[in-house]
Coordinates of C-alpha atoms and ligand atoms in Angstrom, one line a residue:
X1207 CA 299.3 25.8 109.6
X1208 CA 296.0 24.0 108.1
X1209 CA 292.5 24.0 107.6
X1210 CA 290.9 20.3 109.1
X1211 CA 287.8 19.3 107.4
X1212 CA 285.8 16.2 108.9
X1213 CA 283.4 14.9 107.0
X1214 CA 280.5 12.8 108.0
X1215 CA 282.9 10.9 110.1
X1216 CA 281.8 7.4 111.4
X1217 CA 283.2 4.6 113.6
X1218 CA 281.8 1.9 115.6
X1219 CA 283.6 -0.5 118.0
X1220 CA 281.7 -3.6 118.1
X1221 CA 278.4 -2.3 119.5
X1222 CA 279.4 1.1 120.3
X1223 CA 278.9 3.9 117.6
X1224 CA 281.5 6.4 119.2
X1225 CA 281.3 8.9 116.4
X1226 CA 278.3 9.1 114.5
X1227 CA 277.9 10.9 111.4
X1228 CA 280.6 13.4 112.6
X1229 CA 281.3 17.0 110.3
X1230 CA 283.3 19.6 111.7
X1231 CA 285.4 22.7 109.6
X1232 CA 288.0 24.1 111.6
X1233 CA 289.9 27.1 110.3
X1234 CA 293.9 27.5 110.0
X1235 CA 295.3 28.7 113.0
X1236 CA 292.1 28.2 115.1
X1237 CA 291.9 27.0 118.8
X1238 CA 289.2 24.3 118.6
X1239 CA 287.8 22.8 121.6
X1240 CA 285.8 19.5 121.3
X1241 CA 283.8 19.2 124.8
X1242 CA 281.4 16.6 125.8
X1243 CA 281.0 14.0 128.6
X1244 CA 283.3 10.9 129.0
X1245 CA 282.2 8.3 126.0
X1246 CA 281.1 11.3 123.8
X1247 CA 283.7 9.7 120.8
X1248 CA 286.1 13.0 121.4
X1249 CA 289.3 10.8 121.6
X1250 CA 287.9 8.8 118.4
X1251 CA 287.6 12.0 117.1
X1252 CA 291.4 13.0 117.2
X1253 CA 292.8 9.8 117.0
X1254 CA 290.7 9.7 113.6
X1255 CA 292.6 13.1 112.5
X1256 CA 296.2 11.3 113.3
X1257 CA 295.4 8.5 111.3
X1258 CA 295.3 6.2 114.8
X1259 CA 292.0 4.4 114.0
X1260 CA 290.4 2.5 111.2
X1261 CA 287.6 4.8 110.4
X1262 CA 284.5 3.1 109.0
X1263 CA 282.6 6.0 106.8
X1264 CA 283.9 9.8 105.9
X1265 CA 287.0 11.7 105.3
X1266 CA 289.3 13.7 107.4
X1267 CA 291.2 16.6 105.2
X1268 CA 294.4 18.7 106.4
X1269 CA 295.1 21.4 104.1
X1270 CA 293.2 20.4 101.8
X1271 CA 294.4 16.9 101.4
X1272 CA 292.4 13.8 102.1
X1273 CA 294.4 11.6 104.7
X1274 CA 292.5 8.7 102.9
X1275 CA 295.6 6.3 102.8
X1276 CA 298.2 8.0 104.7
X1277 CA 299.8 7.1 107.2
X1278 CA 299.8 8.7 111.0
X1279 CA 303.9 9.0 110.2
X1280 CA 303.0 10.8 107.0
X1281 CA 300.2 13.0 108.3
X1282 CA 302.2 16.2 109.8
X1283 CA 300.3 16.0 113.5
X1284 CA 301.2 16.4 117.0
X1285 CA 299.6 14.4 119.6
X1286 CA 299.4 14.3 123.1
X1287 CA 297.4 11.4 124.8
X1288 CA 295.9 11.3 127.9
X1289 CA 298.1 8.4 129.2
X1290 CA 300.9 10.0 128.3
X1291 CA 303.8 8.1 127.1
X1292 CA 307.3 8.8 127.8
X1293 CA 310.3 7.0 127.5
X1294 CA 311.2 5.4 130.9
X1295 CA 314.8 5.2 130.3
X1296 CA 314.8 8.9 129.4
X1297 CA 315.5 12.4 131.2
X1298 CA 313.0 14.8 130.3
X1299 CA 315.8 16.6 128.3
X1300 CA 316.0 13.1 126.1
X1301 CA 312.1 12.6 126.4
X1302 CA 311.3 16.5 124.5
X1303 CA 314.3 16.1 122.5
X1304 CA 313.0 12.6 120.8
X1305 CA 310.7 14.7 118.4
X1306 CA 313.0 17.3 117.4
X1307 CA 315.3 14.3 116.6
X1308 CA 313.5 11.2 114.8
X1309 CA 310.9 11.2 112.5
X1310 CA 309.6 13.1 109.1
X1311 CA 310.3 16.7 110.6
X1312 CA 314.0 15.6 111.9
X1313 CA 315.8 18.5 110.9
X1314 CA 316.6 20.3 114.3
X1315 CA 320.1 21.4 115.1
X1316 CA 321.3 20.8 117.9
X1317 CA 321.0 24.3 118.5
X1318 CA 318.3 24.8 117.5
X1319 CA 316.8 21.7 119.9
X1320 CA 318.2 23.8 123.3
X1321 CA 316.2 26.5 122.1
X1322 CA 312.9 24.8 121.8
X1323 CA 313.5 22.9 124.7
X1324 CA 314.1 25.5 127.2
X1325 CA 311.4 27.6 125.6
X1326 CA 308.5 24.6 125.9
X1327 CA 309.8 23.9 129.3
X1328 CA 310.2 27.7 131.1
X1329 CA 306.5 28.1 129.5
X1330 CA 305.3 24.9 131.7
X1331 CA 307.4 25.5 134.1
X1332 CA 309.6 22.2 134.3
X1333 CA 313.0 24.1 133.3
X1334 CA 314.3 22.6 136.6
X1335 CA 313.1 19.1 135.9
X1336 CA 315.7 18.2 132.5
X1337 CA 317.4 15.7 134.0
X1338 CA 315.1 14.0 135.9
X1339 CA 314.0 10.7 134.6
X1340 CA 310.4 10.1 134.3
X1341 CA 309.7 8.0 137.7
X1342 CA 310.9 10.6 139.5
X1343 CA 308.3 13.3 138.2
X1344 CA 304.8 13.5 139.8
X1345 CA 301.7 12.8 137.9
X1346 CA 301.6 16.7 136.7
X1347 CA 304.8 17.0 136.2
X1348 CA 304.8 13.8 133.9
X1349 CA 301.7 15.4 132.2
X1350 CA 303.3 19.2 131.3
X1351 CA 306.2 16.7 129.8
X1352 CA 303.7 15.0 127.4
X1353 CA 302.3 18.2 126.5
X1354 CA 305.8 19.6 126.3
X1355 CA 307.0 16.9 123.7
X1356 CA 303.5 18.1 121.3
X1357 CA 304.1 21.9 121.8
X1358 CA 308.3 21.5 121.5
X1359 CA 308.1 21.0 117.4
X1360 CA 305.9 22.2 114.5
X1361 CA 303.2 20.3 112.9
X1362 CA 300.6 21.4 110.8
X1363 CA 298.0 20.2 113.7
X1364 CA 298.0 20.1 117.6
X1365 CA 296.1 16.9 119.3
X1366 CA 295.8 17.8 122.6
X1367 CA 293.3 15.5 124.9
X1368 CA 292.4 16.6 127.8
X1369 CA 296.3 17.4 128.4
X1370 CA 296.0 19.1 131.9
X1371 CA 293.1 16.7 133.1
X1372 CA 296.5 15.2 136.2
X1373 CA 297.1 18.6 137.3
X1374 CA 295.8 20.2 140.5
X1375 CA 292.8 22.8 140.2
X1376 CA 296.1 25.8 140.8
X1377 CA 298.4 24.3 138.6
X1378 CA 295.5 23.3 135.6
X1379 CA 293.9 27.4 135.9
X1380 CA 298.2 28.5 135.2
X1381 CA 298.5 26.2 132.4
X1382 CA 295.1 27.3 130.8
X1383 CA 296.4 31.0 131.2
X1384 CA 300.0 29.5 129.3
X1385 CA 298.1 27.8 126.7
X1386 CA 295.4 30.7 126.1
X1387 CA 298.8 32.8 125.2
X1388 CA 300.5 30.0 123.3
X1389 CA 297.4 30.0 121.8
X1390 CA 297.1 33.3 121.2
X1391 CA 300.3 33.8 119.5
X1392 CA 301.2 30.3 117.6
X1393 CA 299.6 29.9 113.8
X1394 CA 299.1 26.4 114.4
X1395 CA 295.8 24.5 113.9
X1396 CA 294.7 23.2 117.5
X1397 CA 292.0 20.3 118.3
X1398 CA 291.9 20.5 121.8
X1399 CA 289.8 17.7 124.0
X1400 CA 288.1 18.4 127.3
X1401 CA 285.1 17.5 129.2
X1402 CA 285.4 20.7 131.0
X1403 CA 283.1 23.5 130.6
X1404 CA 285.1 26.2 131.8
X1405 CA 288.3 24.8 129.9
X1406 CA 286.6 25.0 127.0
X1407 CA 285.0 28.4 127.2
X1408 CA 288.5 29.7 128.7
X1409 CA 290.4 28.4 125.6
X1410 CA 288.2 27.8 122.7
X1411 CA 287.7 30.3 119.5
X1412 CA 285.5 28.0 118.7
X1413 CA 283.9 24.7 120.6
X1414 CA 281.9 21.9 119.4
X1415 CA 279.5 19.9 121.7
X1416 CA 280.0 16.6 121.6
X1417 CA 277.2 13.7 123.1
X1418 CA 276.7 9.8 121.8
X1419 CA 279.1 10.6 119.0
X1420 CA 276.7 13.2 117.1
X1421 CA 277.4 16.9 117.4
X1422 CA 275.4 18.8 119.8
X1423 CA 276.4 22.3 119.0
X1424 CA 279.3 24.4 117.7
X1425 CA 280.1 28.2 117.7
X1426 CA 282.3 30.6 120.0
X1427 CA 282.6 30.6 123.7
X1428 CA 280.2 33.7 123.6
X1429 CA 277.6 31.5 121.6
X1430 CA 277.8 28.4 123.4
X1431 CA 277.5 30.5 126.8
X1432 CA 274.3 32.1 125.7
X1433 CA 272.4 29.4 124.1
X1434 CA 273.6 26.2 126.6
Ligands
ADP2006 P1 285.6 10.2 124.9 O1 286.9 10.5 124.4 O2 284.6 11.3 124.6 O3 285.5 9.7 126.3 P2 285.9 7.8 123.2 O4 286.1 8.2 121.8 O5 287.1 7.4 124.0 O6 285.0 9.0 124.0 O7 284.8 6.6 123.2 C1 283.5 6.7 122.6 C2 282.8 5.4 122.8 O8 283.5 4.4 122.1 C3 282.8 4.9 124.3 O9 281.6 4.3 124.5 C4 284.0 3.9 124.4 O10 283.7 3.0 125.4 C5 284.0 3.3 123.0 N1 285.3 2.9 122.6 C6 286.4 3.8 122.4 N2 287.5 3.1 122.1 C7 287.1 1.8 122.0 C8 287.8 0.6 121.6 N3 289.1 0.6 121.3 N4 287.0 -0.6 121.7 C9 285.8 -0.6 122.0 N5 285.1 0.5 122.3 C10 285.7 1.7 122.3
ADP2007 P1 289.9 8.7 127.7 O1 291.2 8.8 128.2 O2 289.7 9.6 126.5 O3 288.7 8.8 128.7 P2 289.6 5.9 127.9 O4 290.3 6.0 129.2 O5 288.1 5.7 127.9 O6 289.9 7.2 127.1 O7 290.2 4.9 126.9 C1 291.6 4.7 126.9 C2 291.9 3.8 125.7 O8 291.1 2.6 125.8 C3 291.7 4.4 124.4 O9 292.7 4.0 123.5 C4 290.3 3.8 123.9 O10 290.3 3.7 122.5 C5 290.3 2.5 124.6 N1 288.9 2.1 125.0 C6 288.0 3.0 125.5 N2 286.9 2.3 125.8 C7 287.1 1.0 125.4 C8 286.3 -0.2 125.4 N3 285.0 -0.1 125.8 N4 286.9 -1.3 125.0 C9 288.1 -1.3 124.6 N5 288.9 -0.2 124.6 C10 288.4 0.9 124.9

């Protein structure tokens, strides 16, 4: 549960400016959809709120707290990448349990793990996949695992980007539905990336318009709709 404040947020790579003068105010427990085309500087965005990139102007806040200085393993985030990264040696069991188990929120019982787990998992629906190891999961399946290892402990802040972009058009409308409810009834503080239009206005309170790194627009589904 936190506010995020962003704050004239700037970085360029090289050449590229991929954010640009970047302010955004997102509210404790809100849904917040960043949308824009591919090379919009959405993924510098989050990576900027986990600490994940060497920012080269502005401030990003969580709680109140400038992250000026701290460290991504000091900054109580959650993020799923697009490339997904899970442990190859791992079953998915192992894979979701690996949060719950090392670093600065490490105080699961064992419990209390089995719990989380078969929650996170009968919600994506990969309860039947535990002790699978990773190469033997399809594409989707390895991507609900990703997203299953961000939504299986608490943080303060969910990075999601563009976490159901691997699933097919069925599968990715279910998992919207899922996500609209976890949505719905969790308190904590979702950035969510998508270059989809409809994903946005499905799951956004709010959604910000990303292009070139400068923000395009921001307001509620209902707003964005109306004035596109
Ligand atoms: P999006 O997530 O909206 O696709 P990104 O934040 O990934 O946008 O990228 C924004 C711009 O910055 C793009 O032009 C991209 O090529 C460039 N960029 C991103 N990461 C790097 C990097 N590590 N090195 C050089 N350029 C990068
Ligand atoms: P996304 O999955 O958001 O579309 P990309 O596939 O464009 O991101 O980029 C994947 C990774 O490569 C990211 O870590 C990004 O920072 C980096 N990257 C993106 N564009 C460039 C670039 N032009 N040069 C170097 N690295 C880049």
């Amino acid at each position: 549960m936190a506010t995020v404040r962003i704050e004239n947020l700037t970085k360029t790579y090289e050449k590229v400016t991929a954010v640009d003068g970047l302010s955004l105010d997102i509210a404790d427990g809100e849904f917040f959809v960043i949308l824009g085309p591919s090379g919009a500087g959405k993924t510098t965005t989050l990576k900027s709120v986990a600490g994940l990139v060497d920012v080269d102007a502005g401030e990003v806040s969580i709680a109140g707290t400038s992250m000026e200085g701290v460290e991504p393993y000091h900054r109580n985030v959650a993020m799923a990448f697009e490339s997904y990264a899970l442990y190859p040696q791992k079953t998915v069991f192992d894979n979701l349990a690996s949060p719950l188990r090392s670093g600065r929120t490490g105080k699961y019982s064992a419990q209390d793990q089995q719990q989380r787990i078969e929650a996170v998992t009968t919600t994506l629906g990969i309860d039947h996949l535990l002790k699978r190891l990773p190469r033997e999961l399809s594409n989707g399946q390895r991507q609900r695992v990703a997203l299953g290892r961000v939504l299986v402990r608490t943080a303060d802040v969910y990075l999601l980007d563009e976490p159901l972009s691997h699933l097919d058009a069925k599968l990715r409308a279910a998992m919207r539905a899922e996500l609209k409810q976890l949505g719905e009834m969790s308190s904590t503080t979702t950035l969510y990336v998508t270059h989809d239009y409809q994903e946005a206005l499905a799951l956004g309170d709010r959604i910000a318009v990303l292009r070139n790194g400068r923000l395009v627009q921001v307001g509620t589904p209902y707003e964005i709709w109306h004035d596109p």
